[in-house]
GROMACS .gro file of C-alpha atoms in nm:
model
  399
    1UNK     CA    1  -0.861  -1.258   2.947
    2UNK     CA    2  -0.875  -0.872   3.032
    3UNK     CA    3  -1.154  -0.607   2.941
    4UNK     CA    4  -1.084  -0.251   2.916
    5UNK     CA    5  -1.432  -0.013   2.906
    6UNK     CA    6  -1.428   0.322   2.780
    7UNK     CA    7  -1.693   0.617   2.674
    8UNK     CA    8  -1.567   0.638   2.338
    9UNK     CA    9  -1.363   0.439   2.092
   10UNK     CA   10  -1.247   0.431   1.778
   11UNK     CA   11  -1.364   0.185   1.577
   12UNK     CA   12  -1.329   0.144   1.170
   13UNK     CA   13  -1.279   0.518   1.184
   14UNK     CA   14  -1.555   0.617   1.371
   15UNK     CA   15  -1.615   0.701   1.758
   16UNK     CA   16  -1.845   0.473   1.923
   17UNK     CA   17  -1.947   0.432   2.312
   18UNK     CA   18  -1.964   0.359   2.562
   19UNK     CA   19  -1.793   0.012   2.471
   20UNK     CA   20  -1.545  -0.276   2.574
   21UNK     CA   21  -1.215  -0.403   2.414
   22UNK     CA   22  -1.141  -0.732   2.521
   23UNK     CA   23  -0.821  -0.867   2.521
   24UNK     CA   24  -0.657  -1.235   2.508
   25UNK     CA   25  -0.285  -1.227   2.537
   26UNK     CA   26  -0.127  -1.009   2.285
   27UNK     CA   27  -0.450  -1.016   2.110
   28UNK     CA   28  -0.796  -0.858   2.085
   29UNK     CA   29  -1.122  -1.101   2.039
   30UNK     CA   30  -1.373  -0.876   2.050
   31UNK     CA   31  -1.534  -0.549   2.087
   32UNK     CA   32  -1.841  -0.518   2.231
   33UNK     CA   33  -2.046  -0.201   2.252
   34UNK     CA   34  -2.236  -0.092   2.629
   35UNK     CA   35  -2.007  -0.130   2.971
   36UNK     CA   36  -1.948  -0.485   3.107
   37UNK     CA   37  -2.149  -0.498   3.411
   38UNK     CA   38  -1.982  -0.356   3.749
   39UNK     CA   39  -2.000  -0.734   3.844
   40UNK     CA   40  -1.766  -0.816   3.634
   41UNK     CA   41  -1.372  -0.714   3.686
   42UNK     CA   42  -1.258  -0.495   3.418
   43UNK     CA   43  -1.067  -0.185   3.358
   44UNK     CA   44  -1.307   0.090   3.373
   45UNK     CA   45  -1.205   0.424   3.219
   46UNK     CA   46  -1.460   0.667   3.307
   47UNK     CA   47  -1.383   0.945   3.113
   48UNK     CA   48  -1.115   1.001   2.731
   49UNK     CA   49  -1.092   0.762   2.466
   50UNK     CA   50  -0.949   0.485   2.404
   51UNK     CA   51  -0.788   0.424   2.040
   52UNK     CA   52  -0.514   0.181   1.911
   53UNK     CA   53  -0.170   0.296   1.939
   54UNK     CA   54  -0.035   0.543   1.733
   55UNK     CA   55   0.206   0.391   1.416
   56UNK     CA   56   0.490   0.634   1.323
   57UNK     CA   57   0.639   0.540   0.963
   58UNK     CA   58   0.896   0.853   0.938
   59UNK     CA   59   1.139   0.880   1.258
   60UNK     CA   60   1.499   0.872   1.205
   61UNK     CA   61   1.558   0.843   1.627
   62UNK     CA   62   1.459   1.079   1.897
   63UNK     CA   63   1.578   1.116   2.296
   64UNK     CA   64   1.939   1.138   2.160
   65UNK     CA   65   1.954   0.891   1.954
   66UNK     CA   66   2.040   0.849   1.570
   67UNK     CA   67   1.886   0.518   1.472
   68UNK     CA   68   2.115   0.455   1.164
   69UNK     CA   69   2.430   0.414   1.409
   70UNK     CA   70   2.217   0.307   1.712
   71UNK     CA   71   2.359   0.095   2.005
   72UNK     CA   72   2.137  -0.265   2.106
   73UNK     CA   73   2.126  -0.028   2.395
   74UNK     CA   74   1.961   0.261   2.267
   75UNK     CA   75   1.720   0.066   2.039
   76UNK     CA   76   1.593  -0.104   2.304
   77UNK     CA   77   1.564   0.235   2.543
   78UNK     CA   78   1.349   0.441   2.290
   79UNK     CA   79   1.101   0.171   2.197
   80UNK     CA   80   1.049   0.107   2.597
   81UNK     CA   81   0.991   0.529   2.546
   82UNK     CA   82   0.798   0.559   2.275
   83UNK     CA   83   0.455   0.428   2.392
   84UNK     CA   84   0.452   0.694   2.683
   85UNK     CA   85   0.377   0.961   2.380
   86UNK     CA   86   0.116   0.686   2.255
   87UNK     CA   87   0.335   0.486   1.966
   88UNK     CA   88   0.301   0.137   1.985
   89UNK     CA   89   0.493   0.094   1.628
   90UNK     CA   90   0.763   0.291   1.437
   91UNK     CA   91   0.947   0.223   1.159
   92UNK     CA   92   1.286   0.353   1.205
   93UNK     CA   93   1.416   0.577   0.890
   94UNK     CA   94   1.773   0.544   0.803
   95UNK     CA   95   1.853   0.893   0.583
   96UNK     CA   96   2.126   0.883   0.289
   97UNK     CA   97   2.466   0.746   0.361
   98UNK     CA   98   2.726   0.495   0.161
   99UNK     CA   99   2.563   0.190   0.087
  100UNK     CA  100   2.759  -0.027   0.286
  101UNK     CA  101   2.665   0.194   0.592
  102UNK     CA  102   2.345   0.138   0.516
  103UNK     CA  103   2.318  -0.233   0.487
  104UNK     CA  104   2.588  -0.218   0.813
  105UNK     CA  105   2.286  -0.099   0.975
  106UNK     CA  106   2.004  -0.290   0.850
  107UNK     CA  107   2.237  -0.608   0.996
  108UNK     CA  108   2.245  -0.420   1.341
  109UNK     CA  109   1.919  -0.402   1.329
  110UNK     CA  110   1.787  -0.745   1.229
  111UNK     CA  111   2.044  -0.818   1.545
  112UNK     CA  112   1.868  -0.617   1.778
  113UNK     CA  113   1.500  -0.680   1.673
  114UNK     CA  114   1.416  -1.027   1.892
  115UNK     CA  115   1.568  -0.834   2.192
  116UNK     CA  116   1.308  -0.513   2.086
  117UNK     CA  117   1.072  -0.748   2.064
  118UNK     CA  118   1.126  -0.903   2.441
  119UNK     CA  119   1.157  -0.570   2.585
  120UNK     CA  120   0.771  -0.463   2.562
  121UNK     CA  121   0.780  -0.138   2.398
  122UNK     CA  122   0.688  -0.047   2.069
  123UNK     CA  123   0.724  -0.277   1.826
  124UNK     CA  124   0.973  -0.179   1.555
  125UNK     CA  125   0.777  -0.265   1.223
  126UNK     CA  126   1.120  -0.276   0.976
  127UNK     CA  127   1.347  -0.014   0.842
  128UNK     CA  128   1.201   0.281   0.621
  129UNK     CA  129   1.507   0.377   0.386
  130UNK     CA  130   1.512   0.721   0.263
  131UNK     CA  131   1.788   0.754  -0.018
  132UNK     CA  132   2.041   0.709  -0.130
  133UNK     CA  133   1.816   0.729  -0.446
  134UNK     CA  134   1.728   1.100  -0.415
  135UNK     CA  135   1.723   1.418  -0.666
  136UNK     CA  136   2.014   1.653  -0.591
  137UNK     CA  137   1.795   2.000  -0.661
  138UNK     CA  138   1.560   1.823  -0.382
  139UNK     CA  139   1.839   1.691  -0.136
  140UNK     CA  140   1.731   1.853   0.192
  141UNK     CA  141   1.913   1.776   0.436
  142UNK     CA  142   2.041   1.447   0.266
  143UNK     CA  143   2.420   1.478   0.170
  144UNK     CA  144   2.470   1.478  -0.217
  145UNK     CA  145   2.825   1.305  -0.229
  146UNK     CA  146   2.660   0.974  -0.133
  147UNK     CA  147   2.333   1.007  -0.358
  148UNK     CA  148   2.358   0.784  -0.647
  149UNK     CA  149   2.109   0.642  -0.913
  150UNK     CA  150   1.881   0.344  -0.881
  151UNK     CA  151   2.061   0.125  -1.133
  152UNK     CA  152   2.100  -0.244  -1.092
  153UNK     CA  153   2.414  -0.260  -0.947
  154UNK     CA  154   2.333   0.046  -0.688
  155UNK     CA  155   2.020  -0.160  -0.613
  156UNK     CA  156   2.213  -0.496  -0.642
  157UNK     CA  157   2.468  -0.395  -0.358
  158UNK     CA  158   2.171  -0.257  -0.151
  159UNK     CA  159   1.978  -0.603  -0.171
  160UNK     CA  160   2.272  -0.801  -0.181
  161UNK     CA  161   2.252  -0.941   0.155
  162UNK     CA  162   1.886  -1.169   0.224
  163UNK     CA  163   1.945  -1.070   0.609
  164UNK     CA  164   2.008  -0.672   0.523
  165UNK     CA  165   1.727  -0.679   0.283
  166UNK     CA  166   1.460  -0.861   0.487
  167UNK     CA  167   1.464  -0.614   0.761
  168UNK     CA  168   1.378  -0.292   0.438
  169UNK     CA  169   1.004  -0.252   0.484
  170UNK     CA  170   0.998   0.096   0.293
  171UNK     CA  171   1.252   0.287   0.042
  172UNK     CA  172   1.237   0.657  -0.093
  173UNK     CA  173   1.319   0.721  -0.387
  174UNK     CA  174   1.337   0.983  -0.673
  175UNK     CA  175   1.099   0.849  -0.956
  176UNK     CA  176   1.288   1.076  -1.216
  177UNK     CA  177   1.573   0.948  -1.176
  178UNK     CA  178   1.756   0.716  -1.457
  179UNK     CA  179   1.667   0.324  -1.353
  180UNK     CA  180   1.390   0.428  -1.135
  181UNK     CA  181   1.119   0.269  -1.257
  182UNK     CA  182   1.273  -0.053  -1.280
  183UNK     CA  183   1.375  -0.027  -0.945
  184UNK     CA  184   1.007   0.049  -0.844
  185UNK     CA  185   0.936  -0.271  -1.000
  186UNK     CA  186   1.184  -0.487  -0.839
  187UNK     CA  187   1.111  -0.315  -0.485
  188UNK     CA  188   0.754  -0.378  -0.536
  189UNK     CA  189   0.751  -0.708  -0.635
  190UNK     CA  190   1.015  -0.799  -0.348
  191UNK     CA  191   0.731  -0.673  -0.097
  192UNK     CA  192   0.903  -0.289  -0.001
  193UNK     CA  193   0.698  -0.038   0.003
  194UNK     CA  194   0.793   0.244  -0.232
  195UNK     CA  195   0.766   0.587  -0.129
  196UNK     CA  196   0.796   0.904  -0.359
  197UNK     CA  197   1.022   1.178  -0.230
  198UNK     CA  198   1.284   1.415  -0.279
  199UNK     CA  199   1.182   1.397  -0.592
  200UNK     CA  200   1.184   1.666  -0.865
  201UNK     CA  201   0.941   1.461  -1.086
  202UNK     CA  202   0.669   1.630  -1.225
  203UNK     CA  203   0.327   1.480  -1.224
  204UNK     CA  204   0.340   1.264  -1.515
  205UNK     CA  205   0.670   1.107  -1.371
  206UNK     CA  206   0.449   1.026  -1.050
  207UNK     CA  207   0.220   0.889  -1.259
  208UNK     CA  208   0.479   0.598  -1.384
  209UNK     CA  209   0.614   0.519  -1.072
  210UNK     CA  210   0.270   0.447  -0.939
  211UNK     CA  211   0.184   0.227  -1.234
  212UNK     CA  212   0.514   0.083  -1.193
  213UNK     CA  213   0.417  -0.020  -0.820
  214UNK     CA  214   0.489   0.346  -0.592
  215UNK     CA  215   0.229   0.299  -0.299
  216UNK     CA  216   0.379   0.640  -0.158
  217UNK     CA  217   0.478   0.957  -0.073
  218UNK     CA  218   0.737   1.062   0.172
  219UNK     CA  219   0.648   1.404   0.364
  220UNK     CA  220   0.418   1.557   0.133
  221UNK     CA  221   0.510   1.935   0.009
  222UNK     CA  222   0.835   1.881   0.189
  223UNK     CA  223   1.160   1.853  -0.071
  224UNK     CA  224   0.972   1.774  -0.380
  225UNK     CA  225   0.806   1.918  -0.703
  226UNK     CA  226   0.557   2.177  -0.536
  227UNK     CA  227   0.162   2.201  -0.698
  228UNK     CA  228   0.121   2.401  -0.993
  229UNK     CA  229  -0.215   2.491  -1.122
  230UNK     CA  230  -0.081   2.367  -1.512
  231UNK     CA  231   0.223   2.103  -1.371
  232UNK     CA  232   0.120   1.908  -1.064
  233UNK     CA  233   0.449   1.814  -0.973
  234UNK     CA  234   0.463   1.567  -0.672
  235UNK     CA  235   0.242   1.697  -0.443
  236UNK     CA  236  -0.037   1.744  -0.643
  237UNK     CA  237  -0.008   1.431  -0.828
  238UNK     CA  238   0.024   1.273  -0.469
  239UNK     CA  239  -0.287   1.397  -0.406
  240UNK     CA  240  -0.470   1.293  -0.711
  241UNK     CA  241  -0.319   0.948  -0.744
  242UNK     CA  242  -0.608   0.722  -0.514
  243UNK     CA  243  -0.329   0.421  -0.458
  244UNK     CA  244  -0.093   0.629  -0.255
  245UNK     CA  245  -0.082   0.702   0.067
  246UNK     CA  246   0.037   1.083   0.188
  247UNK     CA  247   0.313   1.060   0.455
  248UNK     CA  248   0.184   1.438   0.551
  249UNK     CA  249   0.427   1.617   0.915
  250UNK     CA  250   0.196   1.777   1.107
  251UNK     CA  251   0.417   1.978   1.282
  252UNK     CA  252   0.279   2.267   1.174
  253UNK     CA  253   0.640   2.423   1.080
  254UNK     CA  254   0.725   2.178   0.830
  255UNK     CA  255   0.369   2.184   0.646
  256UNK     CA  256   0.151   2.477   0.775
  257UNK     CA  257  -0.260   2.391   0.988
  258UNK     CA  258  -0.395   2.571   0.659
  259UNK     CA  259  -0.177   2.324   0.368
  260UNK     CA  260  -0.263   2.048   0.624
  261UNK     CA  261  -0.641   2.096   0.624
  262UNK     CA  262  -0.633   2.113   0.259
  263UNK     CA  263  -0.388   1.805   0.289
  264UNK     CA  264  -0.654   1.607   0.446
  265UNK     CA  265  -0.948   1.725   0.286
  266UNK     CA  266  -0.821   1.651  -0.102
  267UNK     CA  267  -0.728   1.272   0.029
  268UNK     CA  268  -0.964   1.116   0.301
  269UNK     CA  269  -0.829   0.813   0.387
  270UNK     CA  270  -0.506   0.819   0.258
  271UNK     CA  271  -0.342   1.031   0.524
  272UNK     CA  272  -0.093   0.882   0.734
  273UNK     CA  273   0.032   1.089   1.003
  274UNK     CA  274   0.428   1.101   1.037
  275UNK     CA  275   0.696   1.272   1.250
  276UNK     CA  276   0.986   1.240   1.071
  277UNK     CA  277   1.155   1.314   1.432
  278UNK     CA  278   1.525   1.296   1.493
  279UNK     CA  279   1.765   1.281   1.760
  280UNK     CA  280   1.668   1.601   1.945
  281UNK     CA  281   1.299   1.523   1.995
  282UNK     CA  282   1.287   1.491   2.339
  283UNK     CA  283   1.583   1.651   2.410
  284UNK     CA  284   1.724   1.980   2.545
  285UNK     CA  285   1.887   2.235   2.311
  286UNK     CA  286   2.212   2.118   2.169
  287UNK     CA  287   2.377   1.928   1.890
  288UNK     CA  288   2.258   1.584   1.790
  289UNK     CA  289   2.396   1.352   1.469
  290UNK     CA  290   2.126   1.269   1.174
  291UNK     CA  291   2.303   1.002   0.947
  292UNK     CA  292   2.660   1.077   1.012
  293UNK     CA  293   2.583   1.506   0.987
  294UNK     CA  294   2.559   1.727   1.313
  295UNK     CA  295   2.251   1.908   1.334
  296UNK     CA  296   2.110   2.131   1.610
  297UNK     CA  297   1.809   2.196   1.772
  298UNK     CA  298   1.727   2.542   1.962
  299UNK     CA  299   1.497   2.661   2.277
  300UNK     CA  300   1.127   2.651   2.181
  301UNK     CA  301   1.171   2.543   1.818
  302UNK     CA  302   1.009   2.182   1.679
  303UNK     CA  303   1.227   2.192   1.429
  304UNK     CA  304   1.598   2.063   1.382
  305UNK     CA  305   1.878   2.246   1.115
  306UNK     CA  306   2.269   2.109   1.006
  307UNK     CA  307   2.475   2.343   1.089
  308UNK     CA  308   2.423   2.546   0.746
  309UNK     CA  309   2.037   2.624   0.824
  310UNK     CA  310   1.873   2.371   0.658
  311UNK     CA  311   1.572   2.217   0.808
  312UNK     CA  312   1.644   1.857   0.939
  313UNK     CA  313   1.340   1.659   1.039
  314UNK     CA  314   1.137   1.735   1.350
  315UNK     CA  315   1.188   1.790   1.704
  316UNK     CA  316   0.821   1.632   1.796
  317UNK     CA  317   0.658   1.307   1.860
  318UNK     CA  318   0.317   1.183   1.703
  319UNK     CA  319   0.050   1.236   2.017
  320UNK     CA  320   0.166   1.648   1.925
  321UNK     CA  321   0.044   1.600   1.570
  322UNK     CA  322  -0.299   1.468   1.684
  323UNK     CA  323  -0.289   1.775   1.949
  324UNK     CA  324  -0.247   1.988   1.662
  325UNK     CA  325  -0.496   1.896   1.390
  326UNK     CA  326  -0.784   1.829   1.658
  327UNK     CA  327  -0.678   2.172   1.779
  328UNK     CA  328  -0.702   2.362   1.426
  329UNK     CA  329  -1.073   2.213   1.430
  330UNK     CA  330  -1.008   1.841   1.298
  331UNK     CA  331  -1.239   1.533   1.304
  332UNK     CA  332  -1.047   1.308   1.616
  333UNK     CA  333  -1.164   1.026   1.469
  334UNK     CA  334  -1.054   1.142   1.135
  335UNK     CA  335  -0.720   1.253   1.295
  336UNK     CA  336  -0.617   0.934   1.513
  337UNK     CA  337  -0.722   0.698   1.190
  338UNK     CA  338  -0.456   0.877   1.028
  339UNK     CA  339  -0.214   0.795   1.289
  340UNK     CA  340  -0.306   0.421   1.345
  341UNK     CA  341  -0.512   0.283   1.050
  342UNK     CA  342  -0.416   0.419   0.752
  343UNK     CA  343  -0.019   0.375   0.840
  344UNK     CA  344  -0.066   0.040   0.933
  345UNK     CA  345  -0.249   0.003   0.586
  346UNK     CA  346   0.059   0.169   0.427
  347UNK     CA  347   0.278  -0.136   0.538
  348UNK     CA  348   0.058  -0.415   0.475
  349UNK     CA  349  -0.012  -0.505   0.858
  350UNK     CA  350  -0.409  -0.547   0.914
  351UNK     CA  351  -0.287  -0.653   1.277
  352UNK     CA  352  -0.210  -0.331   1.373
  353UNK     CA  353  -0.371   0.006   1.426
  354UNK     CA  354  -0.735  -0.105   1.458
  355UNK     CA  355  -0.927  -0.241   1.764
  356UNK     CA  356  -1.050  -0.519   1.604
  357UNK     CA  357  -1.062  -0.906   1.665
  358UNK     CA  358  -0.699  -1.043   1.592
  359UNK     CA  359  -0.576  -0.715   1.620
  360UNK     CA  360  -0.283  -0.661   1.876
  361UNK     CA  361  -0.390  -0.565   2.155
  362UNK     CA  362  -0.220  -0.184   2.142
  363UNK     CA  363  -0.398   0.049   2.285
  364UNK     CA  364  -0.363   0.418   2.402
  365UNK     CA  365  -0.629   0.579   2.637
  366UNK     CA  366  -0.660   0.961   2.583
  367UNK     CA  367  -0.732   1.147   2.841
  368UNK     CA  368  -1.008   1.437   2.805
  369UNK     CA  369  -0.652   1.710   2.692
  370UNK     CA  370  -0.561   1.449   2.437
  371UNK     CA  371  -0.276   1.341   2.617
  372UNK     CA  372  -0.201   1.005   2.626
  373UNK     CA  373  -0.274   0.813   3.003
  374UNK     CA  374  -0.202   0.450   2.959
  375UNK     CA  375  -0.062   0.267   2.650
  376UNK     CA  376  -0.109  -0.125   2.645
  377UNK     CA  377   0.133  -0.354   2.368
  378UNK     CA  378   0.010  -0.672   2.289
  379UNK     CA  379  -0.241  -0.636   2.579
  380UNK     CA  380   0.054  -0.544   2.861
  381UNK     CA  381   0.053  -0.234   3.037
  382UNK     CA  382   0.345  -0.035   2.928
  383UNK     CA  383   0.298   0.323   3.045
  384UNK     CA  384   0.061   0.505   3.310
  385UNK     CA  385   0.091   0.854   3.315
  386UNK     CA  386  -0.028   0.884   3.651
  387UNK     CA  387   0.284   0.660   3.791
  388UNK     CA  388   0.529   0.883   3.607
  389UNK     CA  389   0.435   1.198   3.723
  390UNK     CA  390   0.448   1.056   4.075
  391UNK     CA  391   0.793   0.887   4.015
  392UNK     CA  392   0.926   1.244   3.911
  393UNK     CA  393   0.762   1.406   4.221
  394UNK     CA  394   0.918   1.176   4.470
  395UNK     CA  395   1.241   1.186   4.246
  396UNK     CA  396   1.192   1.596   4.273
  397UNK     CA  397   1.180   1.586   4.650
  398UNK     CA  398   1.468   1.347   4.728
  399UNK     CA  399   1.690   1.550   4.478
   0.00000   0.00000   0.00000
């Protein structure tokens, strides 16, 4: 049994405080509101607050690494990373590439998961796949020779293998596209999560794929039907429709503080921060690999290009996005319930993102610059800020 006291936490959305999280094993039991007594031995932090870990459902890899070709090696070397930027869960996105790539991958990772799982970092929730079911005039970055249509045998040789498909927690797809809808179904009804996006469905199209089972939509305002005040188009449906959740990149290059703000304000509760980082987050200028394509990343820019200029995911993690919203004059509790609550709503997992009893216990204290200090997973210390910055001092002075 362990106790960790704070001045503030978040609770069902709301700061509260001074309280107590107390912990059982991988689990939380209670939370209790007032400090234990001194009496009693507990952590006691005396100042920040202390929220569940951070849940990122868009990030295709990061610290060099492309998560659709990933080695056991490198899987297990960015989830021991990713709670030091407070994320406790990810769901790795795997962009558009042949089919049988894809479902390669989905195999190396339903391989590598128990040993992800042993390691102690952040828990890897499933595999978000984005295409290959995508609208050309809304590709991105995606590469249109291996985009094809959501018909059954596309979808067939996708789901084809029980191992393969078990590990898909999340697909994006184009609603508009011919066989969509019936794929919607089928997704839905096999438990995956469908997401709308690059999509060049108008509203009314949205509209379908919701009642046909989209829960969705994949980085809002980014590669999709743009708001019209007479044609909705994606994002405005997005934001209308109550039963999706908005994947929304709060990078502040791919969606700007002002579209944000609106963002949040037209959907309250239905925001679910996301990254969509790639192989250069965390990394020095250079080239990096997104889904078989090179793409590059330059000095003091978040954001990553292929080689012909077009924007290709993000060059941040998910503790930046909470810097920047609570900076532009944000609610924090509004803003870290969009990066732990409402994403682990998204996926169906009431055991994460809440500090709650039979919650996990994964936990990030924030320090009073919203940086994150110590991240717990499943009630284990995995990350004290403090201890890094001294290991890179002493490493500093021996180099």
């Amino acid at each position: 049994m362990a106790i960790i006291s704070a001045p503030r936490l978040l609770v069902e959305g709301a700061l509260i405080g001074p309280g107590a999280v107390i912990v059982d094993g991988a689990r939380i039991v209670d939370v209790i509101e007032g400090r234990p007594p001194a009496s009693i031995d507990h952590v006691a932090l005396d100042s920040g607050i202390l929220s569940p870990g951070l849940i990122d459902l868009q990030i295709n890899g990061c610290l060099g690494v492309d998560f659709v070709r990933a080695t056991d090696d490198e899987w297990e070397m960015v989830a021991r990373a990713l709670p030091s930027v407070g994320v406790t869960a990810f769901q790795p996105t795997y962009i558009t590439n042949p089919i049988p790539a894809l479902v390669a991958g989905l195999l190396r990772f339903a391989a590598v998961q128990p040993r992800l799982e042993e390691a102690g970092g952040a828990h890897a929730l499933g595999v978000h796949v984005e295409g290959p079911f995508l609208s050309h005039r809304r590709r991105g970055v995606h590469d249109v020779r291996f985009m094809v249509e959501p018909d059954a045998a596309n979808l067939d040789a996708l789901l084809a293998d029980p191992i393969a498909t078990a590990q898909i927690t999340m697909l994006t797809l184009a609603p508009e596209l011919p066989g969509a809808l019936a794929a919607i179904r089928r997704l839905a009804a096999a438990g995956i999560v469908v997401s709308v996006g690059h999509s060049d469905a108008t509203g009314a199209q949205v509209h379908e794929a919701v009642l046909a089972g989209a829960r969705m939509v994949t980085h809002i305002f980014n590669a999709q039907r743009g708001f019209d005040h007479r044609e909705p188009g994606v994002s405005g449906q997005a934001l209308y429709e109550q039963a999706m959740t908005i994947g929304l990149i709060a990078d502040f290059e791919h969606v700007s503080p002002q579209a944000c703000a609106v963002t949040l304000n037209a959907a309250p509760g239905r925001v679910a921060l996301v990254t969509d980082a790639v192989a250069p987050a965390g990394m020095p200028p250079g080239i990096y690999e997104l889904g078989g394509q090179q793409i590059a990343i330059a000095t003091g820019v978040p954001l990553a290009r292929n080689l012909d200029g077009t924007v290709a995911g993000a060059a941040t993690f998910l503790d930046q996005a909470v810097r920047n919203l609570v900076g532009f004059g944000r609610d924090i509790a509004e803003v870290l319930t969009a990066a732990t609550t409402v994403p682990a709503n998204a996926v169906h997992r009431p055991d994460l993102g809440r500090l709650a009893p039979g919650a996990h216990a994964d936990l990030v204290w924030w320090n009073d610059d919203l940086q994150p200090g110590l991240t717990w997973v499943d009630g284990a210390q995995v990350y004290d800020a403090d201890v890094r910055a001294a290991a890179a001092v002493a490493t500093e002075s021996l180099g």
